[in-house]
Structure formats: structure tokens, C-alpha cells
mmCIF file of C-alpha atoms in Angstrom:
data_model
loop_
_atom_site.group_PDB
_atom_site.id
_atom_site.type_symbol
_atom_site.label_atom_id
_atom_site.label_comp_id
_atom_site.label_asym_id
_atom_site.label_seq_id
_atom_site.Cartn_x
_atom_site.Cartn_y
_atom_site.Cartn_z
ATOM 1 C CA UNK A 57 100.117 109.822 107.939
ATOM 2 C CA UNK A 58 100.479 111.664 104.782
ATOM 3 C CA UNK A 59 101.243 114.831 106.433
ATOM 4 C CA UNK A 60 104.022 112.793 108.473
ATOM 5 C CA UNK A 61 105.684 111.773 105.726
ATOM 6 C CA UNK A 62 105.553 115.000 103.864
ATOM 7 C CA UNK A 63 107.650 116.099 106.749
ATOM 8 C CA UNK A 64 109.622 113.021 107.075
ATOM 9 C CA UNK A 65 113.349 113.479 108.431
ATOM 10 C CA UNK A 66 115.541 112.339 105.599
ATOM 11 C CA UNK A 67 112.568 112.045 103.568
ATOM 12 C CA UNK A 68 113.011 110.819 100.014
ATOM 13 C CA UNK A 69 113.805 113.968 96.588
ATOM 14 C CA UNK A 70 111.502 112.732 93.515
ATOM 15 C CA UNK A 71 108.114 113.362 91.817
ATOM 16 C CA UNK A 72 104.781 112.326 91.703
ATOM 17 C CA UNK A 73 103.425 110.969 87.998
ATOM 18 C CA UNK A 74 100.054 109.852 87.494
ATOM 19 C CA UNK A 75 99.090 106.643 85.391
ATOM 20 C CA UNK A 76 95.722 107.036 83.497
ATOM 21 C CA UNK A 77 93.555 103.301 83.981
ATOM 22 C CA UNK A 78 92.597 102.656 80.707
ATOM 23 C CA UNK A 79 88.601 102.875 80.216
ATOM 24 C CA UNK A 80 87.924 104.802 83.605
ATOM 25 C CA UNK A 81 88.444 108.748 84.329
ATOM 26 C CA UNK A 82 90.426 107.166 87.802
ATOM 27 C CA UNK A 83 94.274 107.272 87.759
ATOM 28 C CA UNK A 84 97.237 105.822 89.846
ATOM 29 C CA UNK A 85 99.575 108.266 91.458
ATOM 30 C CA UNK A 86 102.960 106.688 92.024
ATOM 31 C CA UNK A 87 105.900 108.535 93.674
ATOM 32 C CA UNK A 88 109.172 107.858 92.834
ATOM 33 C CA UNK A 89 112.503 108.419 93.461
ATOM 34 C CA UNK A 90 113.978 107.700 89.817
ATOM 35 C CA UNK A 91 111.761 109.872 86.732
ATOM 36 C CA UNK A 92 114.977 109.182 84.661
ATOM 37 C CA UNK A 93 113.880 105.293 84.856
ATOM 38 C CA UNK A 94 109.706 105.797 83.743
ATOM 39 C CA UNK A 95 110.144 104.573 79.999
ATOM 40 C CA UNK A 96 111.641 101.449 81.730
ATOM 41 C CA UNK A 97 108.191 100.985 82.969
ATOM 42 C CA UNK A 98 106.629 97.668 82.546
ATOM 43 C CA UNK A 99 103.876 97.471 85.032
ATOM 44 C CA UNK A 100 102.614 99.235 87.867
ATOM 45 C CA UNK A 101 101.984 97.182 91.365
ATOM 46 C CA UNK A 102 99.344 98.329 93.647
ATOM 47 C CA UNK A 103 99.215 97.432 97.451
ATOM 48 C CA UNK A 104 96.435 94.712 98.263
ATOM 49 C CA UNK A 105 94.545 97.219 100.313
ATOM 50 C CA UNK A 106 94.843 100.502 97.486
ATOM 51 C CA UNK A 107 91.237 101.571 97.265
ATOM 52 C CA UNK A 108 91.488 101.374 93.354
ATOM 53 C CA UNK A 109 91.845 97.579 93.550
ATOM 54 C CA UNK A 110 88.390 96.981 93.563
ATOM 55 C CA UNK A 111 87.444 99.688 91.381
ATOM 56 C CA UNK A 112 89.259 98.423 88.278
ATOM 57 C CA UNK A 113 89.712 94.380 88.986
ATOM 58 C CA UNK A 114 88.101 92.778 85.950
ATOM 59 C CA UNK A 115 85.589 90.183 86.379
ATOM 60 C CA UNK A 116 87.732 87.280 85.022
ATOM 61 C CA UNK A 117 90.555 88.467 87.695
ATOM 62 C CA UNK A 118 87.813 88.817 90.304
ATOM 63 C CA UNK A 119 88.086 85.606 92.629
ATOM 64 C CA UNK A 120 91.958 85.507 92.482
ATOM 65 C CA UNK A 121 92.596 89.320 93.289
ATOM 66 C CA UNK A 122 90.270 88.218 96.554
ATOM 67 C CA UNK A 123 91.482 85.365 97.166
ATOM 68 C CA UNK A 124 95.003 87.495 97.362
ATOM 69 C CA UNK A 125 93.774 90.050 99.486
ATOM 70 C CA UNK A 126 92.950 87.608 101.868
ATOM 71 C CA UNK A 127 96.158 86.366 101.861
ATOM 72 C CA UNK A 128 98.199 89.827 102.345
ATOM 73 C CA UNK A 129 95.681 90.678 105.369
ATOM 74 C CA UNK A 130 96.720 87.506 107.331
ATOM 75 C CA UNK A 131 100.358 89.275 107.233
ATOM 76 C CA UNK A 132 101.914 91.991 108.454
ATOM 77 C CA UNK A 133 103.891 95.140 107.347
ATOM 78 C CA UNK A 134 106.411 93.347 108.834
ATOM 79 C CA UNK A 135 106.071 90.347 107.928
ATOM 80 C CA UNK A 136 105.723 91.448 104.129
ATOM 81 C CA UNK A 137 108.793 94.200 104.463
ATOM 82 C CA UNK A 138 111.173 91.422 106.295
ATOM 83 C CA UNK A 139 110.158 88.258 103.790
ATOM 84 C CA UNK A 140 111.879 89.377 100.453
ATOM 85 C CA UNK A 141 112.336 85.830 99.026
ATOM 86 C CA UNK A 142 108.779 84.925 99.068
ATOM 87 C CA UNK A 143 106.990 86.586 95.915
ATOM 88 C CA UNK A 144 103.940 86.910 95.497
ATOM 89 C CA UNK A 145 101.393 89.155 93.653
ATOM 90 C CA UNK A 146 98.232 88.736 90.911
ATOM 91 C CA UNK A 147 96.891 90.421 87.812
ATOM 92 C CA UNK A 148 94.119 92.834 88.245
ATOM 93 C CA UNK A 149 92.780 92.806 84.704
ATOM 94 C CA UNK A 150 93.465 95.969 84.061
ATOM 95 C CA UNK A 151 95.793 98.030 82.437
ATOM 96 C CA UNK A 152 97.289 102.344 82.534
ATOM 97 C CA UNK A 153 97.860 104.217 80.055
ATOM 98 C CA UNK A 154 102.381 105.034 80.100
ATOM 99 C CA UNK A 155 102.205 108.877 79.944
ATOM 100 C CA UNK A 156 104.949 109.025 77.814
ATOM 101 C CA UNK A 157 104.431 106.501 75.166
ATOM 102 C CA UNK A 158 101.099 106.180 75.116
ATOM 103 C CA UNK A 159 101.298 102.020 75.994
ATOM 104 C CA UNK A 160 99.211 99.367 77.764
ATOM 105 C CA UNK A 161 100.497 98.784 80.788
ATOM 106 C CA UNK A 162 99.631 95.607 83.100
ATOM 107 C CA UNK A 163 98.150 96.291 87.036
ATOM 108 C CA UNK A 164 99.324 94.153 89.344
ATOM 109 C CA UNK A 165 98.837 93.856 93.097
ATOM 110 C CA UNK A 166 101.983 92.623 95.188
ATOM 111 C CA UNK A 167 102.409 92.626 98.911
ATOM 112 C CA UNK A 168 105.924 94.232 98.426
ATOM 113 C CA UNK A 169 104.273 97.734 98.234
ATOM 114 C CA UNK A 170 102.800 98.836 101.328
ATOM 115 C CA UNK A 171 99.587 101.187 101.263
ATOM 116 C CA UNK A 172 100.952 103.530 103.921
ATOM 117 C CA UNK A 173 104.245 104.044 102.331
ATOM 118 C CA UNK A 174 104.001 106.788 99.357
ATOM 119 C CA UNK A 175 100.731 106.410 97.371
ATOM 120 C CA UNK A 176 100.637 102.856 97.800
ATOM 121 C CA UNK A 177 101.339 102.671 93.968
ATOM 122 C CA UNK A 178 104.615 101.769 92.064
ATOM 123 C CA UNK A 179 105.902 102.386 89.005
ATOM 124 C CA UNK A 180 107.655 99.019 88.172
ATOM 125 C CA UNK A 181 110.837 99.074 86.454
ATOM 126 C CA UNK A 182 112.452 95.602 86.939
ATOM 127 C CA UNK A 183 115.792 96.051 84.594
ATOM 128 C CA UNK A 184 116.778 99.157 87.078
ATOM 129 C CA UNK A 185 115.030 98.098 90.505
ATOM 130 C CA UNK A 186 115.749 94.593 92.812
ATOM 131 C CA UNK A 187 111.863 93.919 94.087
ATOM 132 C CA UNK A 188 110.855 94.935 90.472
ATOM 133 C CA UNK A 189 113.116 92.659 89.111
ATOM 134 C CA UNK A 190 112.419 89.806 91.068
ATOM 135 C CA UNK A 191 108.075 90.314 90.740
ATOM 136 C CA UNK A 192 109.413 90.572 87.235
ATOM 137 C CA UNK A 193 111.317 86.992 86.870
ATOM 138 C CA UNK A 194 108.774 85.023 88.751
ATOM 139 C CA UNK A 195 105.671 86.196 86.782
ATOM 140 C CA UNK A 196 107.629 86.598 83.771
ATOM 141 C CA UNK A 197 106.932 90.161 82.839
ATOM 142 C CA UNK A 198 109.539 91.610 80.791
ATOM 143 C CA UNK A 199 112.144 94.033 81.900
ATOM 144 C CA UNK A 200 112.904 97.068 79.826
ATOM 145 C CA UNK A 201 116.800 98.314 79.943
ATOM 146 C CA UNK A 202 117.223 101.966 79.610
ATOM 147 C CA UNK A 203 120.305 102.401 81.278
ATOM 148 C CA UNK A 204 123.614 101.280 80.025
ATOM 149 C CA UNK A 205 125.239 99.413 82.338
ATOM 150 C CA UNK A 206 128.718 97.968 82.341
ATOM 151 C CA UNK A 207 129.572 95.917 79.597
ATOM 152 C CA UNK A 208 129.775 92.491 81.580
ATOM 153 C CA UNK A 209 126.579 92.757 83.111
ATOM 154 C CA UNK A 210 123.708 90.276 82.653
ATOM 155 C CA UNK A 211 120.700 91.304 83.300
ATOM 156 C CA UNK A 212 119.069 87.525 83.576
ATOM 157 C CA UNK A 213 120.964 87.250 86.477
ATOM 158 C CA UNK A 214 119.979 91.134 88.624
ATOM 159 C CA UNK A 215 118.693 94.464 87.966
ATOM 160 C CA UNK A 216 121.034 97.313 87.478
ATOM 161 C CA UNK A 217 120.340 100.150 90.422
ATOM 162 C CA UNK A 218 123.335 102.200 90.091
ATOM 163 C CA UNK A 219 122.792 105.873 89.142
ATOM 164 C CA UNK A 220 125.218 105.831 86.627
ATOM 165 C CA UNK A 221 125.331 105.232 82.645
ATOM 166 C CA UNK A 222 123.576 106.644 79.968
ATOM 167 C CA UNK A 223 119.712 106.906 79.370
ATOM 168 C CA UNK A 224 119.006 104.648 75.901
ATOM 169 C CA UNK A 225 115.499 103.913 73.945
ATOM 170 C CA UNK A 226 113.800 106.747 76.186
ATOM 171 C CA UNK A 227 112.738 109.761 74.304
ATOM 172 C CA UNK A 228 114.083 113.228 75.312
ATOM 173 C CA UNK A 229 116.039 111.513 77.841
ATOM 174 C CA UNK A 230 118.459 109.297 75.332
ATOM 175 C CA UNK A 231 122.420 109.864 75.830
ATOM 176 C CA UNK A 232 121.716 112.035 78.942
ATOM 177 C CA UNK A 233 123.794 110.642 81.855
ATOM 178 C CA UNK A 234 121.474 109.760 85.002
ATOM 179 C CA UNK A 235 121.629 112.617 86.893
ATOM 180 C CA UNK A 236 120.937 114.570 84.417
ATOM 181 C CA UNK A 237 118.045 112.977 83.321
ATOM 182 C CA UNK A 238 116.584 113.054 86.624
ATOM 183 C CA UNK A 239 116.645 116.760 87.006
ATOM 184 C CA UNK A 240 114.833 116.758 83.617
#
């Protein structure tokens, strides 16, 4: 499957990062689309099935993560790509190191990512992404903005996709327009 998608027709331009777990040598690759949009990071979502989510569930998070697992294996891809107003996810217990800033950053599992698309990994960044923002709202995580957007926009209400604006509170990227950023 990997090799398939390597391959893919009209397959997606980005880069791989990799998200150190705090306290374990183990780390989460994610592959994304938008680099310009990682210090807009505020967690990182796992598929049910990843074969990390064992690995680093703590034991207070134990019985729910399972009891979630359960859950997403009683649907299918289908069934969890098609059903975009029903969120769910939990809190693994765990947490990645942001290779940037150095940060804490919450794991979560949500049946929104799919372990045979991409790593089966995301890099959540809910002020600049629509699934991300909604995971974000209904668990209440908060959502970084490091794009400006236009002036009337309210970011209580939806995320801000567009690939346009200016890169702010994000290192070596600030005042760099988008596609710019990207490329660095």
C-alpha cells in the first residue's frame, strides 16, 4: 500500500516531520501537505489502529482508548470518511515533543485519520484545517492562528484553509507569505 501511494496519480507535494513521544526513543511520522502551518500545531491525532497506540497509552487512559478502539472497528473507512458531523476521538495520555519549539504536545486518537492513508498520523492544526478545527471545538483544545487571515474573520466560528496571508508567531517563518513559507 505504501508503495501505491508513493506512486499515486495526482499524489499529494509535502514533507514528512517526525514528532518525538516524550519519555520513549519511539516517534510519530506525520505527512503533510502544509510545513508552513507546524507551529500552529496543537496536537497530533493518531488512527485507532496506529501500532503506537498501545505502545504509549498511559494507564489512567487505558480502558477509554479500548473502549474507543472498539468503537472505530465496528465502522468502516467509509463509514468514518462519509460521517463528518459525528466527532469523536480520546486522549492517549501521552504527549510529543513540537520539533520546533520544544513543547508538550497532547496524543489523541480520532477516527477521522485513517491508518492506510499517509502514516496514519496527523499533525493537528485546527485554526488552519476544517476536521482539526472541529476535533478542536468539541474537545476544547485550543487552536493556534499563524496565518493572518482577512480582517473580518472569526475564527470561533471556522478554520482558515486558504493559502494566503502572512505567517505570524512562527519563528523563521514570521512575515513570509504562504507559499513562501512552504518552500522553506
Amino acid at each position: 500500500i505504501k508503495e501505491a501511494q508513493r506512486n499515486w496519480i495526482g499524489k499529494s507535494e509535502g514533507t514528512s516531520l517526525k514528532f518525538k513521544i516524550e519519555n520513549s526513543t519511539s516517534e510519530i511520522e506525520v505527512f503533510t501537505t502544509r510545513p508552513d502551518t507546524v507551529f500552529g500545531v496543537s496536537f497530533v491525532t493518531l488512527a485507532p489502529e496506529h501500532e503506537l497506540v498501545s505502545q504509549i497509552t498511559t494507564s489512567a487512559q487505558k480502558n477509554a482508548v479500548e473502549e474507543y478502539i472498539t468503537f472505530a472497528k465496528n465502522r468502516s473507512e467509509r463509514e468514518r470518511m462519509a460521517d463528518v458531523k459525528k466527532i469523536t476521538g480520546v486522549f492517549t495520555g501521552a504527549y510529543v515533543i513540537h520539533p520546533f519549539t520544544g513543547k508538550q504536545i497532547p496524543i489523541w486518537i480520532g477516527d477521522y485519520v485513517l491508518a492506510g492513508y499517509g502514516t496514519g498520523a496527523v499533525m493537528a492544526v485546527p485554526a488552519h484545517d476544517t476536521r482539526d478545527f472541529a476535533f478542536a471545538n468539541h474537545f476544547g483544545i485550543d487552536k493556534k492562528v499563524i496565518i493572518t487571515p482577512p480582517s473580518e474573520w472569526d475564527f470561533e466560528k471556522k478554520s482558515y484553509d486558504e493559502k494566503e496571508g502572512k505567517l505570524i508567531d512562527s519563528d523563521f517563518l514570521n512575515g513570509l507569505e504562504v507559499k513562501a513559507a512552504i518552500k522553506k
